[in-house]
XYZ file of C-alpha atoms in Angstrom:
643
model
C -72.489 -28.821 -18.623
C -71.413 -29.319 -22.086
C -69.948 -32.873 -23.197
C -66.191 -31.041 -23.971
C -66.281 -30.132 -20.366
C -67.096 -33.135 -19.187
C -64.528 -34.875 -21.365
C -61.770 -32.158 -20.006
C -63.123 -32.954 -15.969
C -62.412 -36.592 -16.908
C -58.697 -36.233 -18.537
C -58.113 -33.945 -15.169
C -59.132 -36.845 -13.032
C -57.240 -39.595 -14.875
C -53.777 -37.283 -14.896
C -54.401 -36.601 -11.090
C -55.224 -40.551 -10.228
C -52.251 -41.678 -12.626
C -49.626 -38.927 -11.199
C -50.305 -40.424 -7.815
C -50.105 -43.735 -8.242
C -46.714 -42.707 -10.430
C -46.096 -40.973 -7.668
C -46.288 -43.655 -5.074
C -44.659 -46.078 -7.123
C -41.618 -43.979 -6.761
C -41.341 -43.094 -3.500
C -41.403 -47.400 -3.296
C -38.631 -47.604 -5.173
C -36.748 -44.940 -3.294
C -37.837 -46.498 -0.069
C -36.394 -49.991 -1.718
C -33.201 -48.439 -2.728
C -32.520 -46.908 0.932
C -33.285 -50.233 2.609
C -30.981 -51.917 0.481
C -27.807 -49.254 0.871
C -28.446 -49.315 4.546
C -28.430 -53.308 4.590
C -25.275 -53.010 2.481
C -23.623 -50.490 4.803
C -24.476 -52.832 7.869
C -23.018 -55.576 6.504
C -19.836 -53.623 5.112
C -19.238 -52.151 8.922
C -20.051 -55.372 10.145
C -17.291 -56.744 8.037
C -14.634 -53.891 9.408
C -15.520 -54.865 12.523
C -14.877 -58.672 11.885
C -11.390 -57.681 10.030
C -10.435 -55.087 13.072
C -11.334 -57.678 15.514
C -9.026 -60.584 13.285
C -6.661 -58.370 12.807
C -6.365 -57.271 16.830
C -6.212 -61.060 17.338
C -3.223 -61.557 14.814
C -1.206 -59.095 16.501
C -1.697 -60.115 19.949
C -0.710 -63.563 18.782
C 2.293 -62.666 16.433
C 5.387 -62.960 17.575
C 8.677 -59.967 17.884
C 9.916 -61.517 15.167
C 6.856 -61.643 12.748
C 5.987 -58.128 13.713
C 9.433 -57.117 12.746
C 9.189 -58.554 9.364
C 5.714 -56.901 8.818
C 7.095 -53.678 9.158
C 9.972 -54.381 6.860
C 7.685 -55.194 4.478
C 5.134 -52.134 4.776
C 8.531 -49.879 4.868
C 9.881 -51.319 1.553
C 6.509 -50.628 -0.232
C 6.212 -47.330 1.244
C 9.886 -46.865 0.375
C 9.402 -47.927 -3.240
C 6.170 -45.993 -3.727
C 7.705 -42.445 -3.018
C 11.232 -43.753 -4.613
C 8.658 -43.795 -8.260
C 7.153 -40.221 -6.884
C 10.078 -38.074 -6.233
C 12.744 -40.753 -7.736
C 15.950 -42.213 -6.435
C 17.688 -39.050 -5.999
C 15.474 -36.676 -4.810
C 13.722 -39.676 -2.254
C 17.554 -39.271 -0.939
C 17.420 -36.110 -0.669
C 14.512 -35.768 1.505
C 16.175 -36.707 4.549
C 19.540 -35.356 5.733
C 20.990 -32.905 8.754
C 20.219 -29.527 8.972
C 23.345 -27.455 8.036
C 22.973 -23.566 8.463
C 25.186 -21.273 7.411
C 26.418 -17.428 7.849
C 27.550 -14.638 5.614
C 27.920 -11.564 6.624
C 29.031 -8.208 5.380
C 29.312 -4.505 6.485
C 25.441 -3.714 6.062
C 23.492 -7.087 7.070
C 24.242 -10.867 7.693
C 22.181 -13.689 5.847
C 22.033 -17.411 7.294
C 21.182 -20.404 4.869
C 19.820 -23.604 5.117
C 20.426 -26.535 3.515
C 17.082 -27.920 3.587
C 15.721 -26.212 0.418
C 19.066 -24.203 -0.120
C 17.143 -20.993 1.263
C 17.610 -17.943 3.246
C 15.888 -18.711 6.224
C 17.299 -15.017 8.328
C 18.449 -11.651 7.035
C 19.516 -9.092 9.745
C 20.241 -5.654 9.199
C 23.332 -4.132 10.993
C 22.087 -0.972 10.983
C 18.380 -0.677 11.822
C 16.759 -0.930 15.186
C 12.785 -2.396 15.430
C 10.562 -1.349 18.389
C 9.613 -3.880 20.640
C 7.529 -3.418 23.817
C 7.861 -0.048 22.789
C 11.496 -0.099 22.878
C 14.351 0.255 19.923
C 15.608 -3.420 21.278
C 16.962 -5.473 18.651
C 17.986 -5.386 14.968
C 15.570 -5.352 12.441
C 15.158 -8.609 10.507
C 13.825 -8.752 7.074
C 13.736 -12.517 7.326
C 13.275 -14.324 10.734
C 13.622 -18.202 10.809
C 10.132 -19.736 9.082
C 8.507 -15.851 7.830
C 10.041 -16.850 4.506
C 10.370 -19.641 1.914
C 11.538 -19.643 -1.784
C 11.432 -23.004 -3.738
C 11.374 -24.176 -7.242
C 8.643 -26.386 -8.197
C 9.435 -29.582 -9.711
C 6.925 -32.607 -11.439
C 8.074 -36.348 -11.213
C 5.823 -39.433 -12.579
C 3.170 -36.612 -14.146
C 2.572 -36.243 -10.597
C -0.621 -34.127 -10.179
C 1.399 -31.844 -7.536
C 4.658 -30.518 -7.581
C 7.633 -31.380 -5.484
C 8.685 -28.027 -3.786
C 12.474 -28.088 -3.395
C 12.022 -26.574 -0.267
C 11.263 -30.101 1.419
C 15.028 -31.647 0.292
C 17.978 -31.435 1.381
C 21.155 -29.614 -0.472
C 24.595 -30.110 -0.102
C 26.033 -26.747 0.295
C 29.513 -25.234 -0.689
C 30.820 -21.576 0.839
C 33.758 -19.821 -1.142
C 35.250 -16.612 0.376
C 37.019 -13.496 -1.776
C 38.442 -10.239 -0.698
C 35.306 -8.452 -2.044
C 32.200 -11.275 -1.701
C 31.703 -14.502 -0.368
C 29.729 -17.187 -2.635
C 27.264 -20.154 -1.109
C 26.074 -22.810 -3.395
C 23.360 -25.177 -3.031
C 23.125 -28.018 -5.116
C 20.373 -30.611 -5.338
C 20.991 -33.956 -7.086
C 17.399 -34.591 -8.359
C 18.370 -37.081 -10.947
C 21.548 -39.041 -11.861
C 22.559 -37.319 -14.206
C 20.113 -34.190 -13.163
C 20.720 -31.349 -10.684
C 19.339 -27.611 -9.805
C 21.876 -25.238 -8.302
C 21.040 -22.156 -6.258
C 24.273 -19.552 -6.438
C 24.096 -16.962 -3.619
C 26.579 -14.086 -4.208
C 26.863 -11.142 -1.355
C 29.515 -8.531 -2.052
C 31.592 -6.390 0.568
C 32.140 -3.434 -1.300
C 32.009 -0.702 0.703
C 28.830 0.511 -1.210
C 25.133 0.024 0.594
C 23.686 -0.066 -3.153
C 26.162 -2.905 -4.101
C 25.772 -5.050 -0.375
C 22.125 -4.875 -0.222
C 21.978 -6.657 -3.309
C 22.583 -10.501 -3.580
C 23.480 -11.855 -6.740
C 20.474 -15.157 -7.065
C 21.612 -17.778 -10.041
C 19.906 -20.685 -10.447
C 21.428 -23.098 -12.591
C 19.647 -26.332 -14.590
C 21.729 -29.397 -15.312
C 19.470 -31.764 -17.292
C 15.651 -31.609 -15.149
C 13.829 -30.605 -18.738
C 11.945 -33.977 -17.435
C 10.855 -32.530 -14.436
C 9.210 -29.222 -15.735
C 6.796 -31.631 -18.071
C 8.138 -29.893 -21.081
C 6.645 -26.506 -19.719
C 8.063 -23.433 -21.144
C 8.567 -21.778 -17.278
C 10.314 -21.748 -14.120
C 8.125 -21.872 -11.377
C 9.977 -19.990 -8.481
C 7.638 -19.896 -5.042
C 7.942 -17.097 -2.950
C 6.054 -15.982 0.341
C 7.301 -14.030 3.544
C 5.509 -12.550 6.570
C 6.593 -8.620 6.471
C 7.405 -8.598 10.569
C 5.949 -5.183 12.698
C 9.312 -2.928 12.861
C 7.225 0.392 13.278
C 5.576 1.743 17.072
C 2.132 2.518 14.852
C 0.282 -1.220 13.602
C -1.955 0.851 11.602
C 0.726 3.018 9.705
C 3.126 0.390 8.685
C 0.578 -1.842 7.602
C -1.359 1.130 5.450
C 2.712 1.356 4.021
C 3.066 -1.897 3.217
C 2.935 -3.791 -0.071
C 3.439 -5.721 -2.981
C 4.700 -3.174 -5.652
C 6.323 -4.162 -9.305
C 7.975 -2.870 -12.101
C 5.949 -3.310 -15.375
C 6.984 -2.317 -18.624
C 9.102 0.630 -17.204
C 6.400 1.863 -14.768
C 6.141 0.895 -11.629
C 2.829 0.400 -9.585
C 1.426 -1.679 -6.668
C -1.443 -4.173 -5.785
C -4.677 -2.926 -5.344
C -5.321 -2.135 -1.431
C -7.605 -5.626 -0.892
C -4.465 -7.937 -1.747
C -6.406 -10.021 -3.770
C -4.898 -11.975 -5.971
C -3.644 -10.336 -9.863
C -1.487 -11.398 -12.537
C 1.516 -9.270 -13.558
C 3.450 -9.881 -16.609
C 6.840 -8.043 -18.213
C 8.290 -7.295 -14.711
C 11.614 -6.289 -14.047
C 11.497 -6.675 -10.202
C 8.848 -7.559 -7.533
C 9.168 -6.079 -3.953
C 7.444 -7.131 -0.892
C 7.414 -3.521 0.782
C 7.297 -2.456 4.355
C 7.315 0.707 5.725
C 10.901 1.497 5.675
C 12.159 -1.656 4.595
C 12.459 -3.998 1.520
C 12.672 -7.112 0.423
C 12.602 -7.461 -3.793
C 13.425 -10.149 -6.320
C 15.091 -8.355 -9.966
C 15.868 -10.288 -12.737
C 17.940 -10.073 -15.785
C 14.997 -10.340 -17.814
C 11.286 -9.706 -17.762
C 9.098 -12.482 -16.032
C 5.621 -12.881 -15.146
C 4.074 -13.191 -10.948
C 0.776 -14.032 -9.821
C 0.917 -12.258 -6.228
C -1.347 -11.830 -3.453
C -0.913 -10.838 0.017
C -3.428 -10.666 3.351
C -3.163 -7.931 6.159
C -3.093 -9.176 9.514
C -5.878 -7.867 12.069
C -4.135 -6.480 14.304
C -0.616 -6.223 16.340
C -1.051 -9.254 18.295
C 0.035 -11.590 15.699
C 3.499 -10.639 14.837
C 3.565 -10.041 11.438
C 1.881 -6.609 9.315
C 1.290 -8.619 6.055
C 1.681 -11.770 4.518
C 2.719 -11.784 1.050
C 2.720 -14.446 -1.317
C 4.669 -15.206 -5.810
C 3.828 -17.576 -7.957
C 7.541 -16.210 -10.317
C 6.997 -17.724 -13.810
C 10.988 -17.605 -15.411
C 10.309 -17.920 -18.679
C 12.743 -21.645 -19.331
C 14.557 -23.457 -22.339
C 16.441 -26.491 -23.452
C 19.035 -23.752 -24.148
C 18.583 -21.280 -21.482
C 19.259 -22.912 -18.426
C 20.640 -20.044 -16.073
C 18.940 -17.810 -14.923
C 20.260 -14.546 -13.179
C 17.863 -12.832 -11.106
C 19.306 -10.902 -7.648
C 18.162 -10.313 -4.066
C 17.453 -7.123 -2.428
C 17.065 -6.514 1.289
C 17.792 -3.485 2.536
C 16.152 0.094 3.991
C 14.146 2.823 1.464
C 16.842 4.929 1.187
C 16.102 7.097 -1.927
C 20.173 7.281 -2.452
C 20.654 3.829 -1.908
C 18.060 2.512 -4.074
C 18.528 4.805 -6.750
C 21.988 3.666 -7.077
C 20.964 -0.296 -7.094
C 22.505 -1.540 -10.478
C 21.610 -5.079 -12.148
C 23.571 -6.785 -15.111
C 24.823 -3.195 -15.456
C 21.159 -1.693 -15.851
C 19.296 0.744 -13.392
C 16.804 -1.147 -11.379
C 14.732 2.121 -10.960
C 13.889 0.573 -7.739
C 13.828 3.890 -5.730
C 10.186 4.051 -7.430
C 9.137 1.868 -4.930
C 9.101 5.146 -2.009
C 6.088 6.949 -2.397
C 7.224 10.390 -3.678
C 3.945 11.380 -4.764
C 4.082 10.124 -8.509
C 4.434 12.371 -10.973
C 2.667 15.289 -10.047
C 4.540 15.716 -6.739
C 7.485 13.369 -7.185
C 9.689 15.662 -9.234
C 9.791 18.557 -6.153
C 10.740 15.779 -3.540
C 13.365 14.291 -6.134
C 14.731 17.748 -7.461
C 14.099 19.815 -4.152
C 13.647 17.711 -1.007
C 15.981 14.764 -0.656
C 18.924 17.179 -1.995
C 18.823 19.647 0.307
C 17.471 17.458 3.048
C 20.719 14.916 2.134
C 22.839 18.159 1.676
C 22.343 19.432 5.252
C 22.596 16.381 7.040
C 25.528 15.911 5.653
C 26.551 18.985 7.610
C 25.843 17.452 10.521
C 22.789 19.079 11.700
C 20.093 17.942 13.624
C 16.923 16.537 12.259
C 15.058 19.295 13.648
C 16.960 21.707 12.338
C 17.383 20.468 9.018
C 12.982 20.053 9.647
C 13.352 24.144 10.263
C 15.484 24.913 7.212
C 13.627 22.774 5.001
C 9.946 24.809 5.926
C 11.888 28.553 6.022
C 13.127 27.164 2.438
C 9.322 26.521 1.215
C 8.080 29.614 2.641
C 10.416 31.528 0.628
C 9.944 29.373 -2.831
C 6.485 30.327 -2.560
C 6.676 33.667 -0.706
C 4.969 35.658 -3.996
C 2.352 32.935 -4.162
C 1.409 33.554 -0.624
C 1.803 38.181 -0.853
C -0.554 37.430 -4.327
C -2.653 35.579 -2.268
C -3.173 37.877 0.630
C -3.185 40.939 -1.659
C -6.372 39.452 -3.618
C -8.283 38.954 0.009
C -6.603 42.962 0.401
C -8.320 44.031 -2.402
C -11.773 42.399 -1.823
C -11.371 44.086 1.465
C -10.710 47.575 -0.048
C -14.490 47.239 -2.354
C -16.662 46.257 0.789
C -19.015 49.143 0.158
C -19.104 48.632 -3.419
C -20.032 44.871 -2.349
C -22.715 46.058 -0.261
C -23.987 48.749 -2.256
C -24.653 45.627 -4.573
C -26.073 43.242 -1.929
C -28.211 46.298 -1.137
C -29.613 46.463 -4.337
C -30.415 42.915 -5.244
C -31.705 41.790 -1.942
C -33.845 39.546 -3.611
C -33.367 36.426 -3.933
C -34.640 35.511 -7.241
C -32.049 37.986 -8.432
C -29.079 35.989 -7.477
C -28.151 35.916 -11.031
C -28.412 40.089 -11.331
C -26.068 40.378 -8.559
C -23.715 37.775 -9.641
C -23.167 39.743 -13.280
C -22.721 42.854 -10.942
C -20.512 41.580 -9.249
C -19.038 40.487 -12.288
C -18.749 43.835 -13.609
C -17.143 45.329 -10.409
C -14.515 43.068 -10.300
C -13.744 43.918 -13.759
C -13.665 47.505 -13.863
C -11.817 47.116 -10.731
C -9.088 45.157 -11.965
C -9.752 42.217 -9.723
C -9.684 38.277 -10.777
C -12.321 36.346 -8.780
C -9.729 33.607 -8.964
C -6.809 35.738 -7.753
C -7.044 34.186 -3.782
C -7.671 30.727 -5.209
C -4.877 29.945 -7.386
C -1.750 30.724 -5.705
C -3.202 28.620 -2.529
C -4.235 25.609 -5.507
C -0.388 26.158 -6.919
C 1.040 25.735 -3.128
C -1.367 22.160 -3.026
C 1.458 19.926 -4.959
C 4.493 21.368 -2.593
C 1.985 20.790 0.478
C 1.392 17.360 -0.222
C 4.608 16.506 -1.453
C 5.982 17.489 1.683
C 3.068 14.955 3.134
C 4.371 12.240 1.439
C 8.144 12.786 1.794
C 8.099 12.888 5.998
C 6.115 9.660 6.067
C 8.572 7.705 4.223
C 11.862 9.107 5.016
C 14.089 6.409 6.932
C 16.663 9.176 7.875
C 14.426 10.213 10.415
C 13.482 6.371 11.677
C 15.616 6.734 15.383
C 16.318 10.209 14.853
C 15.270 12.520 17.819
C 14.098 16.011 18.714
C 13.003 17.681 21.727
C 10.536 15.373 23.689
C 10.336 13.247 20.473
C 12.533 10.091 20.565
C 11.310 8.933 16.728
C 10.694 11.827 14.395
C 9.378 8.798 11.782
C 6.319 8.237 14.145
C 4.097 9.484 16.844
C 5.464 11.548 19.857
C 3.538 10.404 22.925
C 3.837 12.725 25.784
C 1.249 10.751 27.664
C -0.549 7.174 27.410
C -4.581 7.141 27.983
C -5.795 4.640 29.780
C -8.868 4.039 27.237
C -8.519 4.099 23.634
C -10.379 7.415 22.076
C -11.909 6.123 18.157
C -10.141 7.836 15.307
C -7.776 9.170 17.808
C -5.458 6.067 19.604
C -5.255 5.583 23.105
C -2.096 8.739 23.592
C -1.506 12.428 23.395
C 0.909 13.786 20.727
C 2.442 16.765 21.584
C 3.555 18.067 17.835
C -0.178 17.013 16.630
C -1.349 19.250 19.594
C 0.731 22.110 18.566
C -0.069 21.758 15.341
C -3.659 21.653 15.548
C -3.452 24.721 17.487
C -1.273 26.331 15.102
C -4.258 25.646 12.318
C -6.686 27.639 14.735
C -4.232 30.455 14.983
C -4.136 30.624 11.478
C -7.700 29.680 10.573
C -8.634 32.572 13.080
C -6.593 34.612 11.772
C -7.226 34.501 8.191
C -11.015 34.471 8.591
C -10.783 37.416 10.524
C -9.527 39.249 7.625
C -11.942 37.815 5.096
C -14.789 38.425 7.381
C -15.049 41.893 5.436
C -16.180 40.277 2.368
C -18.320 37.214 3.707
C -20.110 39.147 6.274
C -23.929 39.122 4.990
C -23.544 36.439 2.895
C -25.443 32.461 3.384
C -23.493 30.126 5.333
C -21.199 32.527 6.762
C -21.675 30.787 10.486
C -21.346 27.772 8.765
C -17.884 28.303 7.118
C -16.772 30.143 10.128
C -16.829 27.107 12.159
C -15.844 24.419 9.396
C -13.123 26.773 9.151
C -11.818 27.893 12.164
C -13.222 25.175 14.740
C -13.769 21.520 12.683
C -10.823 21.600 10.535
C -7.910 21.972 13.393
C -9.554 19.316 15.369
C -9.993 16.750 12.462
C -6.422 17.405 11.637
C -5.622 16.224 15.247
C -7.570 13.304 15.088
C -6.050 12.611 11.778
C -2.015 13.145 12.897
C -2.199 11.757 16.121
C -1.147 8.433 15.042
C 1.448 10.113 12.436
C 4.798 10.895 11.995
C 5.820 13.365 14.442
C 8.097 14.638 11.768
C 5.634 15.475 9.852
C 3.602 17.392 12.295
C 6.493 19.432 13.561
C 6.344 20.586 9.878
C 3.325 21.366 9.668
C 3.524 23.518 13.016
C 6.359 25.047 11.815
C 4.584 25.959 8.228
C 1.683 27.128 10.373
C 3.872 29.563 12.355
C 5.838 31.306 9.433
C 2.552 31.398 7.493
C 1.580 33.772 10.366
C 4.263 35.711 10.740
C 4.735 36.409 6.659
C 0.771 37.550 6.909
C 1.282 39.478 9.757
C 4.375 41.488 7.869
C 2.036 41.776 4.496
C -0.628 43.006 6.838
C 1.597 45.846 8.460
C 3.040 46.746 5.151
C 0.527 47.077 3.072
C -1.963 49.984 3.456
C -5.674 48.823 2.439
C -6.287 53.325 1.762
C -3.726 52.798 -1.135
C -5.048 49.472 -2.442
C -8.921 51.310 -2.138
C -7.706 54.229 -4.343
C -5.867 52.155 -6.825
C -8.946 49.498 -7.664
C -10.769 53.451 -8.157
C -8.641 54.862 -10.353
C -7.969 50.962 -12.525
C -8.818 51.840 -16.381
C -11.279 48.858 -16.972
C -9.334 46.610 -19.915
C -11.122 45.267 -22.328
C -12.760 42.352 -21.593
C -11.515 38.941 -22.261
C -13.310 35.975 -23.941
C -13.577 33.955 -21.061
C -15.658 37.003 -19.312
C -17.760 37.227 -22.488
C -18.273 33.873 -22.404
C -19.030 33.985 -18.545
C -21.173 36.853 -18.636
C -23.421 35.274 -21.349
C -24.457 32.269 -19.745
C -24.947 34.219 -16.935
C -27.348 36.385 -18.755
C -28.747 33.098 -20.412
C -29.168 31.725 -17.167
C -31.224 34.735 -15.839
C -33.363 34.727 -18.441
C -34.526 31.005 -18.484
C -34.740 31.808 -14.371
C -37.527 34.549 -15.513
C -39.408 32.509 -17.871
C -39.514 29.392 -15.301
C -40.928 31.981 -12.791
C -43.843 33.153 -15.346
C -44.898 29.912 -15.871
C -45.056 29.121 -12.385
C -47.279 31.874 -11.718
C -49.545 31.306 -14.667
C -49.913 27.567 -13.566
C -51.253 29.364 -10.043
């Protein structure tokens, strides 16, 4: 062992000893420091005990009298510590009786309370809500504590705001021929108040009486927004369960806005997002509304949570932070009140400060894809014939005989391209004969290719008219769903077209598929099996032979009809009743095509078809395919010289 190595051993050593004793040293000190906090926390509970036990001892021996004077003192300095919080005025104002007042009008009635100058109930005259299963009482947008809407306010640089729904207004109620008018003022100051100006009209028109004029007016609280440049308006509500299906009303229901011109809604997690340039903000149900607009743009930060289930009352629970943008100068501020149904007439016709509120965006038409046939199509001749008087189910009937016939040639081009395919089975199978192999998958393809053109056949032909019927199909998906003209409506066994039909309760809840039996759902899954048989039957000509025949025979046929029950069970019966009906005349107009049409004729035509000359997308096609072949045959050479 050299001497560096024995120097290095030594340095080792000493670092080792020293770090321990360092060590230990600290751990003393630590020890120390604990003994002494836990001496000093003995004595300081030993002290609370000696000033409880005095303190005991002075009460038993004080007298009424000195008691009495105690608690005048203790109220005083109480009193005078939240006079300097809230001030003179508002400390005033946070005690009072509760006053609550009633307007009413031909569409809803509203009640108001004086403690925060709030609507604390709106009641719709019109609209039933189940309960126990039953249509038993009116539907309430509002029930007494679901809702509050304050104004924050800041006294003494106070690190929280006071909420003016914790004081007490003085109210004042005006009546006219056409509206009635409810102010709330709140003296906050002496020379300082906030007004809220409530303004429901009579009109005649659901567009107009839906709507409540909001003002609120400023008189002198600059000092109470700290010199900030905003309103701060609070709003929250519980959306209450008006619907027979938990799970559908609460998939319906949300906060959507107007942005810019566009409206949109909150992403489905409700978590919490910050809108700015909005127009309006609506807490949305399924068929029902409640939505603050405002004369001009402000800015939100909304969130909302979805209850777990139907035992608790409620469907969602939404929650506003409103930032009004706020002056020295500008110090009213119109904004208006909407609680009504989602009628697409009566929303559309909602007018602000003489401006469209556009607030029929907020039922889901489909967006702009879809939207335009439900605007332009469905709701006018759906609003046209029950005008007439008809029946729901009838005007259900018209409406799907209507579709057929829109897209009637859609649905003879499609069946005439499966005709066609039909009418060249043996060329097809002189084909599959001859590339049997599968390595020359890519050889038969470009045959195939090549028969269809000199045939006069697009491999597309079947696909596109069914893809061009996809926007109608789900528009009409969309529409049923959210139509409140058929909320109460009934038809046959159905009491609600707007949700389920149960014909029969289970006692055991099935997953996927709820614990009853809809009868439309039934009939239309059975309806998709007819068809599904149906229509495979007559393309079994040209996918017998081929891979995964079986396969899309019973995806087809078997698995899609009975995920479509699962799926509609728990939907709007409405809707399914559609969809049986679509089903059926689907059937008959192939079975008509079928009888007319004679497959002989189609054969010889396809024979005789002068091949046209061939268009760049087949070039193109035909190319790659040939590319694709040829990279296949090189990959397969190497392979077997790698052997």
């Amino acid at each position: 062992m050299d001497k560096k190595t024995i120097i290095g051993i030594v340095l080792m050593i000493a670092v080792f000893i020293g770090f321990s004793f360092y060590q230990s040293y600290e751990m003393e000190q630590q020890q120390e420091i604990l003994k002494e906090r836990a001496k000093r926390e003995q004595t300081e509970r030993a002290q609370r005990i000696a000033e409880a036990e005095a303190q005991r001892m002075l009460e038993e021996n004080m007298t009424a009298e000195e008691r009495a004077v105690r608690d005048s003192i203790e109220l005083a300095e109480r009193e005078n510590a939240e006079i300097y919080h809230h001030g003179a005025a508002l400390y005033a104002a946070r005690s009072g009786i509760v006053r609550l007042d009633t307007l009413r009008n031909d569409v809803m009635s509203v009640v108001f309370d004086n403690r925060g100058g709030k609507i604390v109930d709106v009641t719709l005259n019109d609209y039933t809500r189940y309960d126990d299963g039953e249509r038993s009482e009116l539907v309430k947008l509002i029930a007494p504590g679901s809702a509050n809407m304050g104004v924050s306010l800041f006294r003494n640089n106070a690190k929280e705001p006071l909420n003016t729904n914790n004081y007490f207004f003085v109210p004042k109620v005006e009546k006219f021929e056409d509206r009635a008018v409810m102010t709330m003022t709140l003296r906050v100051d002496t020379d300082a108040a906030i007004e809220y100006i409530y303004t429901i009209y009579n009109t005649g028109n659901p567009s107009r009486d839906y709507l409540i004029d909001f003002t609120i007016n400023e008189v002198g609280i600059d000092h109470l927004l700290n010199g900030s440049d905003k309103l701060v308006l609070s709003w929250t509500s519980r959306s209450l369960q008006n619907e027979r299906s938990f799970q559908n009303e609460s998939m319906a229901s949300n906060i959507l806005y107007m942005s810019d011109g566009d409206s949109d809604e909150l992403d489905a997690s409700g978590e919490e997002e910050e809108l700015s340039e909005l127009s309006w903000l609506a807490f949305k149900q399924q068929y029902f509304t409640s939505a603050l607009l405002a004369e001009g743009n402000f800015a939100a930060t909304t969130s909302f949570k979805t209850a777990k289930d139907d035992t608790v009352g409620f469907v969602k629970e939404y929650t506003a932070e409103i930032e009004i943008p706020h002056s020295a100068t500008d110090t009213q501020h119109n904004l208006a009140l909407y609680y009504g149904p989602n009628d697409f007439k009566i929303m559309k016709g909602v007018e602000f400060k003489g401006q469209d509120s556009n607030l029929e965006d907020i039922i889901p038409m489909g967006g702009l894809l879809i939207g335009w046939w439900n605007k332009i199509v469905t709701i006018p001749i759906f609003h046209w014939l029950s005008d007439h008087g008809l029946s729901f189910g009838l005007i259900i009937l018209i409406l799907t005989l209507l579709v057929k016939l829109i897209i009637l040639p859609l649905t003879y081009k499609s069946y005439m391209s499966t005709a066609k395919m039909r009418a060249i089975r043996p060329e097809l199978e002189a084909i599959n004969t001859k590339y049997p192999n599968p390595d020359d998958a890519m050889k038969k393809q470009q045959a195939t290719m090549e028969l269809y053109q000199k045939v006069g056949i697009s491999p597309m032909g079947g696909c596109l008219p069914l893809l061009i019927q996809m926007p109608i199909l789900w528009a009409m998906f969309r529409f049923f769903p959210a139509s409140i003209e058929l909320r109460g409506e009934g038809f046959l066994w159905a009491d609600d077209l707007s949700t389920y039909d149960s014909v029969l309760e289970l006692p055991f809840n099935i997953p996927f598929y709820g614990n009853h039996i809809s009868l439309f759902a039934l009939l239309m899954a059975l309806a998709l099996f007819g068809y599904s048989f149906l229509t495979y039957k007559q393309q079994a000509a040209t996918t017998a032979g081929q891979p995964g025949a079986g396969m899309m025979k019973f995806m087809m046929v078997y698995f899609m009809p009975v995920m479509m029950l699962f799926f509609f069970n728990n939907y709007s019966s409405g809707l399914c009743y559609y969809y049986f009906l679509s089903q059926i005349f689907t059937m008959i107009i192939m079975f008509a095509i079928r009888h007319s049409v004679d497959d002989e004729k189609v054969r010889a035509k396809l024979l005789s078809h002068k091949p046209r000359k061939k268009t760049r997308f087949q070039e193109r096609y035909e190319e790659a395919l040939r590319q694709q072949q040829e990279q296949m045959t090189i990959n397969r050479e190497q392979r077997r010289q790698r052997r």
